[in-house]
Amino acid sequence: MFHKEKSIQIKNSASALYNNLSVLRIAPRRLTYFTVVHANVVNMVSASWDGLNYSHRQLQSKEPNVATSTSLIMQAAFCVLPSRDLLVVSSQKGIQMYESDGSIMVYWHALDTPEAPTEQAVFARGISAVSDNYICVGVSSGAVLVFDVPSKGSNITLSEVLEEHKEAITDIAAECSGSQERLASLVTADDGGNVCVWKSGEEFQLLNKIPGLDITCSSVKLWKGTVLAGYGNGQIRLYEAVTGILHAEVNAHARWIYSLDVAPFSGLLLSAAEDSFVRVWHLAMTPETNSVEIAHLHNECVTDTQICGAKFCDGDGYAFAVTGYDLSEIIRYVQS
Amino acid sequence: MSVRTLPLVFINLGGEMLYILDQRLRAHNTSDSRVWSEGDRKRVLNDIVGTMFSKSFMDELLKPQQLYSHRTMKTVLTRLAHTSIMRLNPASMDRLYELMIMAFKYQVFLCPRPKDLLLISYNHMDSIRALVRDTPAVLNQVDETHRKVIEVYSTFSEGELQLLRQTLLIFFQDMHIRVSLFLKNQIQNPSGRFVLTTSGPVPSGVDVPGLIRTFDLRGREVSRSEFPPGGSFCGSVGEGSFELNGDRVVRLAQLSPSSRGDPDPNSPPNPLAKEELNLLARLMGSMKAENVPTGERRFRISLFSTDQEEAGASGGEQQDTIQVINIQAVQDGQAALALARIAGEFADEEAKLENPSSSKGDELLAMMDDL
């Protein structure tokens, strides 16, 4: 069903972090951007669709106006809004937002870090664009920061702080099917496996809270009102977002899941874990029963590699890309 | 990233170091030269363990702080070794450090669940306890530390332990030093990367992959189907004990003489011991005391050109009955290349990760100077 294509070499190896790959497809320029985090550096590669041109850029996590200090980055993700695309980088010190090619930093938000190290680690993790003008970023305290993003310029402001989670945020996702009538626009997940469902707006509204069982939910997606969640015990669960009804439970992987992705137009689901497997699934909605079914389609094994990032490269799921701990390449697969 | 990595790092790296020293010193007793007596061996181990598990050392490690750089870590471990009557030159320490790091990287990488990182640490502590069981005072310290470690880490959630593991994996990133025993036992590839098998038991709490269950609106299961998961995983073998004593189940970092050289890739205990022994044999085997004084025996490896410099460096310790033996570290080709590459890597790492506020590790070093 899929076969391996030529890999893209990156300047550094990928670090073992959840959701450590982000992809942005730029159709008008026939380019795709990829970002992979290595310690305190974001490696960006711009790949032309004809496979002939690759250009690299590295972004370091550095607070502006501070010459030497750097900090470890937890995640880098592209945020697609109607009028602009931004690259958001979350680290131990704060949140940086760049133009999507990484050329200019347009916004910096510092986390409240105490003078002396506290018992708990402090960092930002979990990034998503939501609705037309918000970007949400999670924090280790469990708070979710909501930033209001204007259609251009750097007048980005912190509009709200959502305080529902008590454990560190792991991942955040917005409804990606494109349909406007869905009530739930955002889902947030934490270290304890708790998943919160929100409606966006001037004030975000909590619609539902799906309790975790102390099993970390490391990666989460929201598609057609369904929460797709990947857990540390290798399970994928499908919940109806607004009601919390469990549709399906899959014993998908033998180790911790690090990444989930959805191809919104075709309903393909991608899961990747430390067990070295990437799996492709198909999601089918049954409108009569208002339920979702999941079927297994395909496996790929990346030998001797603990996978940390897996993303579809396009909305149909025609191609996907994978990163692994200690690996200095982005491995690509394409439908046969 | 995690601010609680240091205690586990020292217990595990220190544990690896003690494995080597113990085995090497035992082996020496069977040779004709009788350079190290049983009493010497026990004294060396007791001195190092006593320092490592002293309340002040552990309290310093237990403070929430970022992980040290490799250079600082190596310096502290060297000083730790030197709290005993043993001395090692920088080249030998470099190579030993490489081996210790690769052993620990292997254990962290293959760790089935983040929580098992604690079991691996407890395996090391169990072995350390066995080494000093004849000295109640030191044994007591180890027990006390073990209790404290259990107390601190038992409150960690799996998510927090995974963050700790991810922090350690960044520390080990891009290190692919080939270890001949790992290569021989096929747990490491010629490229330097570890083998990750797709067979064997799943971790405790994980189900074998392959099952899809669907539910109705009331939560009742309506169907089951299977999918081919690839690999050949089987059920978990149960959870190990997190208490002071008990069967840890997880075999990573266990030192078991009968299974040394065991080629089974699924359950290797500490296979590094033999490799490390061979290195130490080359380094120390040439030590021959010519005129052994009847008093205190100490053996130093000369780092500096004159004795005055030596005295200054070691803080003016007692010099009366010291026999100085000059040893050059025997550097094989692989070690030399590995060292050069690592030196380069550390230089890059220093540039990236060195905290400009140089207090990192300094308090610990200062404290050790006072010991």
XYZ file of C-alpha atoms in Angstrom:
707
model
C 0.000 0.000 0.000
C 2.888 2.348 0.822
C 6.484 2.111 -0.233
C 9.563 3.877 1.046
C 10.874 6.896 -0.823
C 14.174 8.735 -0.650
C 14.820 10.063 2.870
C 15.616 13.690 3.605
C 18.829 14.230 5.564
C 18.684 16.715 8.430
C 21.524 18.522 10.150
C 20.990 16.954 13.596
C 19.314 13.848 14.888
C 15.802 13.982 16.332
C 15.367 14.092 20.105
C 13.011 11.712 21.892
C 10.071 14.107 22.281
C 6.368 13.565 21.594
C 5.085 14.657 18.187
C 8.575 15.539 17.005
C 7.802 16.302 13.362
C 5.789 19.072 11.783
C 4.946 19.407 8.096
C 3.675 22.395 6.100
C 2.650 22.023 2.492
C 2.969 25.171 0.390
C 1.156 24.360 -2.852
C 1.673 27.654 -4.709
C 5.448 27.269 -4.404
C 5.484 23.492 -4.806
C 7.396 23.143 -1.553
C 7.007 21.281 1.711
C 8.594 22.412 4.973
C 9.581 19.928 7.686
C 10.712 20.732 11.229
C 12.442 18.366 13.662
C 13.640 19.274 17.179
C 17.142 18.402 18.413
C 17.777 19.481 22.034
C 17.791 23.309 21.794
C 17.679 23.562 17.990
C 14.855 23.337 15.447
C 16.027 21.842 12.155
C 14.000 23.114 9.216
C 14.174 21.622 5.752
C 12.408 23.002 2.748
C 11.948 20.309 0.079
C 10.805 21.008 -3.450
C 8.191 18.638 -4.833
C 10.368 17.592 -7.755
C 12.871 16.250 -5.206
C 15.698 18.349 -6.621
C 16.079 21.167 -4.123
C 16.559 21.020 -0.369
C 17.452 23.962 1.791
C 18.156 23.894 5.507
C 17.793 26.348 8.320
C 18.345 26.018 12.055
C 16.555 27.976 14.752
C 17.911 28.103 18.247
C 15.692 28.597 21.234
C 16.987 31.850 22.633
C 15.206 34.555 24.494
C 15.555 37.840 22.664
C 17.871 40.354 24.342
C 19.704 37.662 26.231
C 22.994 36.953 24.521
C 23.971 33.533 25.635
C 21.219 31.625 27.350
C 19.539 28.792 25.527
C 17.000 26.268 26.582
C 15.764 22.863 25.558
C 12.887 22.852 23.092
C 9.911 20.613 23.724
C 8.079 21.017 20.410
C 7.968 22.939 17.132
C 4.771 23.039 15.073
C 3.335 24.899 12.099
C 0.069 26.710 12.767
C -2.117 27.319 9.734
C -4.563 30.219 9.993
C -6.701 31.601 7.150
C -4.499 34.618 6.544
C -1.074 33.451 7.625
C 1.061 30.469 8.626
C 3.302 30.648 11.671
C 5.954 28.349 13.128
C 5.551 28.067 16.903
C 8.408 26.811 19.084
C 7.787 25.896 22.730
C 10.671 25.449 25.154
C 11.691 25.498 28.808
C 11.859 29.273 28.787
C 8.832 30.228 26.730
C 7.063 30.353 23.409
C 8.403 31.830 20.174
C 6.415 32.443 17.019
C 8.147 32.807 13.653
C 7.062 33.404 10.081
C 6.569 29.954 8.581
C 9.935 29.962 6.800
C 11.672 30.643 10.109
C 13.069 33.925 8.875
C 11.674 36.371 11.425
C 10.490 35.971 14.991
C 7.231 37.858 15.376
C 6.387 37.140 19.002
C 7.941 35.954 22.249
C 6.177 34.946 25.437
C 8.249 34.124 28.526
C 7.054 31.480 30.945
C 7.029 32.375 34.625
C 10.195 30.619 35.661
C 11.171 31.013 39.322
C 14.716 32.069 40.224
C 15.749 28.753 41.753
C 14.683 25.459 40.180
C 11.513 24.100 41.730
C 10.473 20.522 42.282
C 8.562 20.410 39.026
C 10.090 21.028 35.648
C 8.799 24.130 33.840
C 8.214 24.069 30.092
C 5.697 24.687 27.301
C 4.446 21.750 25.207
C 1.436 21.161 22.975
C 0.760 23.566 20.092
C -2.211 24.114 17.799
C -3.936 26.741 15.691
C -7.645 26.912 16.558
C -10.499 28.427 14.557
C -9.577 31.473 12.531
C -7.471 33.510 14.837
C -6.158 31.607 17.865
C -3.039 29.670 18.677
C -3.086 27.550 21.844
C 0.018 26.366 23.695
C 0.134 24.114 26.765
C 2.298 24.524 29.854
C 3.811 22.070 32.360
C 1.506 23.376 35.110
C -1.497 22.170 33.091
C -2.508 25.635 31.914
C -3.344 26.235 28.255
C -2.405 29.680 26.912
C -4.702 31.109 24.241
C -3.085 33.678 21.943
C -5.107 35.978 19.715
C -3.352 36.302 16.344
C -4.206 39.187 13.993
C -4.211 38.560 10.237
C -0.843 40.223 9.950
C 1.796 41.934 12.018
C 3.225 41.133 15.414
C 0.411 42.385 17.609
C -0.219 38.944 19.048
C -1.713 38.977 22.530
C -2.403 36.488 25.267
C -6.174 36.508 25.399
C -6.971 33.790 27.933
C -5.455 31.108 30.173
C -7.460 27.896 30.430
C -6.941 26.234 33.784
C -8.547 22.846 33.855
C -5.698 20.351 33.662
C -3.643 19.707 36.793
C -0.835 17.829 35.070
C 1.614 18.818 32.346
C 0.021 19.267 28.918
C 1.295 16.764 26.355
C -0.547 17.672 23.151
C -3.255 19.976 21.760
C -5.297 19.655 18.568
C -8.059 21.493 16.741
C -10.959 20.101 14.740
C -9.355 19.402 11.364
C -12.196 18.172 9.141
C -12.959 21.697 7.986
C -16.635 21.418 8.803
C -18.020 24.489 10.496
C -20.938 22.948 12.320
C -18.887 20.957 14.821
C -19.388 22.142 18.361
C -16.013 21.065 19.669
C -13.137 23.069 18.249
C -10.231 22.071 20.492
C -8.960 19.094 22.466
C -6.155 19.174 25.072
C -4.410 16.213 26.714
C -2.100 15.776 29.727
C 0.401 13.503 31.480
C -2.338 11.770 33.455
C -4.282 10.857 30.320
C -7.018 13.426 30.972
C -8.526 14.881 27.797
C -10.501 18.146 27.769
C -12.783 19.242 24.943
C -13.391 22.953 24.321
C -15.442 25.341 22.209
C -13.429 28.314 21.007
C -14.479 31.924 21.165
C -13.721 35.134 22.973
C -14.011 32.986 26.024
C -13.252 29.325 25.532
C -15.849 27.012 26.991
C -15.148 23.595 28.480
C -17.538 21.094 26.895
C -16.316 17.838 28.349
C -13.571 16.206 30.353
C -12.607 12.600 29.651
C -10.711 11.298 32.686
C -7.443 9.488 32.253
C -6.442 6.402 34.203
C -2.973 7.715 35.043
C -1.835 6.539 31.643
C -0.279 9.437 29.733
C -2.041 10.597 26.584
C 0.954 11.647 24.511
C -0.753 12.568 21.252
C -4.281 13.661 20.393
C -6.314 14.633 17.309
C -9.880 15.867 16.717
C -11.650 14.850 13.511
C -15.356 15.105 12.746
C -16.194 15.476 16.405
C -14.160 12.406 17.360
C -11.204 12.499 19.726
C -8.378 10.228 18.576
C -5.990 9.649 21.478
C -2.690 7.763 21.728
C -1.473 6.519 25.115
C 1.682 5.438 26.907
C 0.413 1.869 27.158
C 0.305 1.603 23.354
C -3.470 2.004 23.038
C -5.411 4.230 20.659
C -8.876 5.215 21.806
C -11.663 6.890 19.861
C -14.124 8.990 21.883
C -17.052 11.097 20.860
C -15.748 14.508 21.891
C -18.822 16.178 23.324
C -20.257 13.186 25.208
C -17.082 11.258 26.036
C -18.585 8.008 24.757
C -15.880 5.464 23.930
C -16.339 4.221 20.356
C -13.328 1.965 20.033
C -10.161 0.848 21.765
C -7.175 -0.552 19.897
C -4.192 -2.404 21.371
C -2.120 -0.729 18.718
C 1.510 -0.750 19.885
C 3.816 -2.651 22.228
C 5.375 0.500 23.625
C 4.621 4.160 24.317
C 2.856 5.953 21.427
C 4.699 9.153 20.450
C 2.655 10.510 17.568
C -0.771 10.398 15.930
C -1.874 12.190 12.766
C -5.040 12.356 10.673
C -5.436 12.960 6.921
C -8.726 14.885 7.121
C -9.999 14.365 3.562
C -9.630 10.590 3.473
C -9.992 9.673 7.151
C -6.632 7.947 7.315
C -4.988 7.771 10.759
C -1.258 7.388 11.383
C 0.196 6.080 14.675
C 3.850 5.739 15.654
C 5.524 4.404 18.783
C 8.760 3.487 20.539
C 8.240 -0.119 19.392
C 9.627 0.956 15.952
C 6.276 0.539 14.177
C 4.248 3.071 12.187
C 0.688 1.973 11.419
C -1.901 3.316 8.996
C -5.602 2.966 9.870
C -8.853 3.965 8.250
C -11.621 5.767 10.114
C -15.197 5.362 8.935
C -18.090 7.434 10.257
C -21.491 5.819 10.429
C -23.974 8.726 10.518
C -26.953 6.500 11.416
C -25.421 5.261 14.630
C -23.240 8.346 15.001
C -20.268 6.123 15.620
C -16.800 5.713 14.222
C -15.087 2.531 13.201
C -11.394 1.948 12.832
C -9.772 -0.583 10.503
C -6.103 -1.458 10.138
C -4.533 -0.922 6.710
C -0.761 -1.035 6.798
C 2.415 -1.396 8.919
C 5.931 -0.074 8.460
C 8.784 -1.078 10.752
C 11.728 1.320 11.073
C 14.426 -1.079 12.199
C 16.058 -0.430 15.582
C 14.383 2.960 15.884
C 12.154 4.441 18.554
C 9.883 6.634 16.461
C 9.148 10.107 17.803
C 7.301 11.843 14.970
C 4.953 10.795 12.170
C 2.870 13.099 9.961
C 0.940 12.911 6.722
C 2.402 15.241 4.092
C -0.967 16.121 2.553
C -4.666 16.173 3.420
C -5.441 12.950 1.558
C -2.727 10.926 3.220
C -1.025 10.144 -0.063
C 2.382 10.394 1.636
C 3.688 10.434 5.201
C 6.985 11.189 6.913
C 8.622 9.716 10.033
C 11.408 10.729 12.460
C 13.168 8.607 15.092
C 15.373 9.175 18.139
C 19.047 9.536 17.169
C 18.143 9.430 13.477
C 19.407 12.254 11.246
C 16.908 11.755 8.480
C 13.234 12.151 7.721
C 11.973 8.899 6.242
C 9.210 9.193 3.676
C 6.588 6.763 2.425
C 4.266 7.175 -0.528
C 1.183 5.250 -1.631
C 1.911 2.723 -4.307
C 13.273 19.214 30.987
C 13.441 17.094 34.110
C 15.258 18.532 37.157
C 15.470 15.171 38.900
C 17.892 13.216 36.770
C 21.115 13.494 38.776
C 20.547 10.963 41.571
C 19.606 8.255 39.092
C 22.497 9.126 36.787
C 25.037 8.813 39.603
C 23.565 5.630 40.989
C 23.637 4.027 37.564
C 26.974 5.356 36.282
C 28.552 4.912 39.693
C 27.133 1.401 39.808
C 28.734 0.582 36.457
C 32.061 1.932 37.700
C 31.899 -0.162 40.861
C 31.132 -3.340 38.871
C 34.395 -2.879 36.974
C 36.522 -2.037 39.961
C 35.241 -4.920 42.016
C 35.737 -7.523 39.324
C 39.157 -6.220 38.357
C 40.405 -6.137 41.913
C 39.152 -9.659 42.554
C 40.897 -10.960 39.454
C 44.152 -9.403 40.567
C 44.111 -11.451 43.767
C 44.629 -14.649 41.833
C 47.769 -13.457 40.111
C 51.256 -13.851 41.493
C 51.990 -10.206 41.992
C 49.473 -9.876 44.871
C 49.321 -6.203 44.230
C 45.848 -5.764 45.687
C 44.869 -7.675 48.768
C 41.334 -8.566 49.710
C 41.532 -5.864 52.345
C 42.649 -3.317 49.734
C 39.756 -4.255 47.461
C 37.184 -3.904 50.184
C 38.707 -0.658 51.282
C 38.574 0.820 47.778
C 34.945 -0.140 47.343
C 33.932 0.975 50.803
C 35.631 4.338 50.311
C 33.912 5.034 47.013
C 30.508 3.737 48.067
C 30.802 5.573 51.359
C 31.362 8.873 49.571
C 28.774 8.322 46.883
C 26.099 7.420 49.361
C 27.058 9.919 52.025
C 24.196 12.101 53.142
C 25.826 15.321 51.969
C 26.620 13.956 48.496
C 23.138 12.565 48.009
C 21.440 15.666 49.387
C 23.349 17.748 46.867
C 22.259 15.451 44.033
C 18.657 15.421 45.190
C 18.274 19.189 44.828
C 16.175 19.975 41.760
C 18.641 20.986 39.049
C 19.494 20.508 35.409
C 21.633 17.627 34.280
C 25.394 18.285 34.228
C 27.410 18.334 31.028
C 29.509 15.295 30.125
C 32.673 17.103 31.148
C 31.374 17.906 34.614
C 29.971 14.421 35.026
C 33.302 12.852 34.149
C 35.161 15.131 36.551
C 32.865 14.246 39.425
C 33.119 10.512 38.697
C 36.901 10.762 38.559
C 36.990 12.514 41.908
C 34.686 9.833 43.256
C 37.091 7.107 42.155
C 39.908 9.060 43.727
C 38.336 9.113 47.154
C 39.745 5.623 47.319
C 43.422 4.692 47.119
C 43.011 4.120 43.407
C 44.262 6.509 40.772
C 43.459 6.574 37.059
C 44.943 8.844 34.404
C 42.680 10.953 32.180
C 42.976 8.729 29.132
C 41.863 5.654 31.047
C 39.092 7.603 32.697
C 37.937 8.815 29.281
C 37.656 5.308 27.941
C 35.988 4.020 31.100
C 33.513 6.886 30.953
C 32.645 6.002 27.352
C 31.950 2.418 28.328
C 29.883 3.430 31.365
C 27.864 5.870 29.256
C 27.159 3.357 26.506
C 26.063 0.777 29.089
C 23.703 3.244 30.701
C 22.429 4.474 27.319
C 21.631 0.892 26.427
C 19.694 0.429 29.664
C 17.704 3.664 29.272
C 17.003 3.077 25.573
C 15.710 -0.442 26.110
C 13.860 0.375 29.315
C 10.388 -1.180 28.762
C 8.413 1.503 30.637
C 9.628 4.786 32.096
C 8.934 3.431 35.598
C 11.388 0.602 34.931
C 14.167 3.221 34.995
C 13.761 2.969 38.763
C 14.047 -0.827 38.662
C 17.266 -0.513 36.683
C 18.607 1.877 39.311
C 17.527 -0.510 42.055
C 19.349 -3.355 40.274
C 22.506 -1.274 40.481
C 21.859 -0.533 44.142
C 21.277 -4.204 44.916
C 24.686 -5.011 43.459
C 26.336 -2.156 45.330
C 24.769 -3.393 48.524
C 26.251 -6.827 47.932
C 29.716 -5.313 47.455
C 29.747 -3.618 50.854
C 27.718 -6.087 52.872
C 30.630 -6.762 55.218
C 30.873 -3.149 56.324
C 27.735 -2.309 58.314
C 28.351 1.442 58.422
C 28.564 1.775 54.646
C 25.781 -0.744 54.076
C 23.600 1.365 56.292
C 24.319 4.431 54.179
C 23.335 2.568 51.033
C 20.087 1.425 52.619
C 19.324 4.945 53.830
C 19.944 6.374 50.363
C 17.866 3.663 48.766
C 14.975 4.524 51.064
C 15.321 8.179 50.234
C 15.396 7.503 46.510
C 12.282 5.327 46.786
C 10.610 8.122 48.748
C 11.453 10.803 46.176
C 10.704 8.883 43.016
C 7.680 6.876 44.079
C 5.556 10.015 43.822
C 6.491 10.522 40.179
C 3.813 9.795 37.604
C 4.679 7.768 34.514
C 4.510 10.980 32.495
C 7.108 12.634 34.750
C 9.338 9.560 34.583
C 9.071 9.597 30.786
C 10.216 13.234 30.838
C 13.167 12.140 32.975
C 13.961 9.396 30.464
C 13.651 11.848 27.564
C 16.103 14.176 29.347
C 18.583 11.316 29.699
C 18.130 10.383 26.036
C 19.105 13.932 25.058
C 22.211 13.568 27.266
C 23.152 10.380 25.359
C 22.122 11.636 21.941
C 24.415 10.908 18.984
C 26.739 8.690 21.031
C 27.366 5.540 19.029
C 30.623 4.254 20.475
C 31.065 0.636 19.477
C 31.702 -1.735 22.357
C 33.184 -5.051 21.277
C 31.207 -7.119 23.748
C 27.935 -5.508 22.664
C 28.845 -6.152 19.032
C 29.734 -9.750 19.775
C 26.481 -10.352 21.634
C 24.582 -8.662 18.808
C 22.895 -6.105 20.963
C 24.687 -3.356 19.037
C 25.020 -3.009 15.254
C 28.317 -2.235 13.485
C 26.911 1.262 13.003
C 26.938 1.686 16.763
C 23.155 1.700 17.093
C 21.467 -0.629 19.540
C 19.279 -3.483 18.390
C 15.591 -2.998 19.138
C 13.859 -6.344 18.842
C 10.257 -6.586 17.713
C 9.642 -9.703 19.737
C 9.474 -10.675 23.366
C 7.243 -9.708 26.259
C 5.406 -6.406 26.305
C 5.998 -4.182 29.349
C 3.841 -4.672 32.418
C 0.517 -2.875 31.944
C 0.651 -3.023 28.134
C -1.485 -5.395 26.071
C -0.074 -7.392 23.193
C -0.915 -5.422 20.005
C -3.431 -6.834 17.556
C -6.908 -6.286 18.956
C -9.615 -3.747 18.016
C -12.712 -3.520 20.205
C -15.776 -1.416 19.439
C -18.462 -0.315 21.884
C -22.053 0.865 21.737
C -23.461 4.027 23.272
C -23.877 2.281 26.603
C -20.288 1.134 26.762
C -20.962 -2.508 25.945
C -18.519 -4.252 23.656
C -20.185 -4.980 20.321
C -17.368 -6.431 18.297
C -13.776 -7.580 18.303
C -11.427 -7.896 15.413
C -7.763 -8.622 14.997
C -5.101 -7.037 12.854
C -1.589 -8.278 12.025
C 0.803 -6.293 14.222
C 4.082 -7.501 12.747
C 6.842 -8.599 15.092
C 6.105 -11.329 17.619
C 5.222 -9.887 20.972
C 3.903 -11.928 23.855
C 2.343 -11.187 27.236
C 4.218 -9.322 29.955
C 6.152 -11.200 32.614
C 4.743 -9.213 35.503
C 5.907 -6.218 37.477
C 9.108 -6.033 39.481
C 9.417 -4.925 43.074
C 9.953 -1.233 43.875
C 10.667 -1.935 47.543
C 14.047 -1.928 49.285
C 14.440 -5.610 48.457
C 12.714 -7.842 45.963
C 12.795 -9.438 42.557
C 13.177 -6.585 40.103
C 12.084 -8.736 37.117
C 13.710 -6.246 34.738
C 17.121 -7.725 34.009
C 18.833 -4.664 32.562
C 21.833 -3.737 34.764
C 21.790 -6.960 36.742
C 25.246 -8.426 37.207
C 25.027 -12.174 37.204
C 28.249 -14.150 36.752
C 26.571 -17.217 35.312
C 25.002 -15.330 32.460
C 27.974 -13.190 31.517
C 28.544 -13.854 27.868
C 24.942 -14.959 27.484
C 24.081 -14.241 23.874
C 20.359 -14.003 24.523
C 19.462 -10.534 23.310
C 16.206 -10.383 25.190
C 17.593 -10.462 28.684
C 21.186 -9.318 28.866
C 22.373 -8.468 32.329
C 25.470 -6.292 32.515
C 27.521 -7.598 29.597
C 29.890 -4.735 29.804
C 31.765 -6.083 32.783
C 34.057 -8.279 30.701
C 34.932 -5.517 28.252
C 35.646 -3.114 31.033
C 37.756 -5.720 32.834
C 39.912 -6.270 29.794
C 40.602 -2.585 29.506
C 41.487 -2.260 33.132
C 43.665 -5.350 32.892
C 45.712 -3.713 30.159
C 45.982 -0.533 32.149
C 46.783 -1.962 35.532
C 48.278 -5.323 34.752
C 51.684 -3.833 34.261
C 51.792 -2.501 37.785
C 54.631 -4.203 39.629
C 55.691 -2.919 43.006
C 59.464 -3.240 43.186
C 60.198 -2.346 46.753
C 56.942 -2.589 48.561
C 57.188 -0.684 51.826
C 55.805 -2.376 54.889
C 53.515 0.491 55.745
C 50.649 1.965 53.857
C 50.555 0.975 50.208
C 49.239 3.487 47.741
C 49.474 3.501 43.988
C 49.283 6.609 41.951
C 49.359 7.083 38.224
C 51.569 10.014 37.498
C 49.709 12.830 35.844
C 52.258 15.550 36.286
C 55.974 15.743 35.670
C 57.146 16.419 39.224
C 56.145 15.220 42.625
C 55.650 18.765 43.880
C 52.929 19.319 41.318
C 51.346 16.031 42.278
C 51.291 17.027 45.933
C 49.723 20.375 45.068
C 47.045 18.774 42.930
C 46.009 16.220 45.495
C 45.764 18.765 48.281
C 48.951 17.798 50.053
C 48.047 14.302 51.135
C 50.406 12.089 53.100
C 53.463 11.282 51.100
C 55.638 9.173 53.365
C 55.079 5.679 52.075
C 53.981 6.344 48.552
C 55.334 4.287 45.712
C 54.856 6.147 42.468
C 54.340 3.982 39.427
C 54.237 5.626 36.064
C 51.638 4.139 33.786
C 50.805 5.188 30.297
C 47.310 4.348 29.262
C 47.527 1.794 26.519
C 45.475 3.336 23.798
C 44.371 1.051 21.071
C 43.477 2.513 17.724
C 39.772 2.382 18.271
C 39.977 4.095 21.623
C 42.136 6.886 20.227
C 39.756 7.553 17.358
C 36.756 7.307 19.634
C 38.359 9.740 22.046
C 39.120 12.238 19.320
C 35.587 12.058 18.014
C 34.107 12.343 21.471
C 36.350 15.260 22.318
C 34.914 16.965 19.289
C 31.376 16.074 20.268
C 31.872 17.318 23.795
C 33.285 20.585 22.457
C 30.117 21.071 20.431
C 27.968 20.003 23.339
C 29.684 22.417 25.671
C 28.898 25.233 23.306
C 25.256 24.281 23.166
C 24.386 23.051 26.579
C 26.831 24.604 28.994
C 24.918 26.850 31.320
C 26.659 30.206 31.539
C 25.997 30.349 35.251
C 28.848 28.018 36.082
C 27.404 26.952 39.418
C 26.221 23.722 37.797
C 28.217 20.970 39.436
C 30.494 23.406 41.252
C 28.841 22.975 44.627
C 29.214 19.236 44.314
C 32.863 19.475 43.364
C 33.578 21.932 46.162
C 31.899 19.623 48.612
C 33.973 16.690 47.421
C 37.151 18.685 47.934
C 36.209 18.997 51.565
C 35.821 15.263 51.995
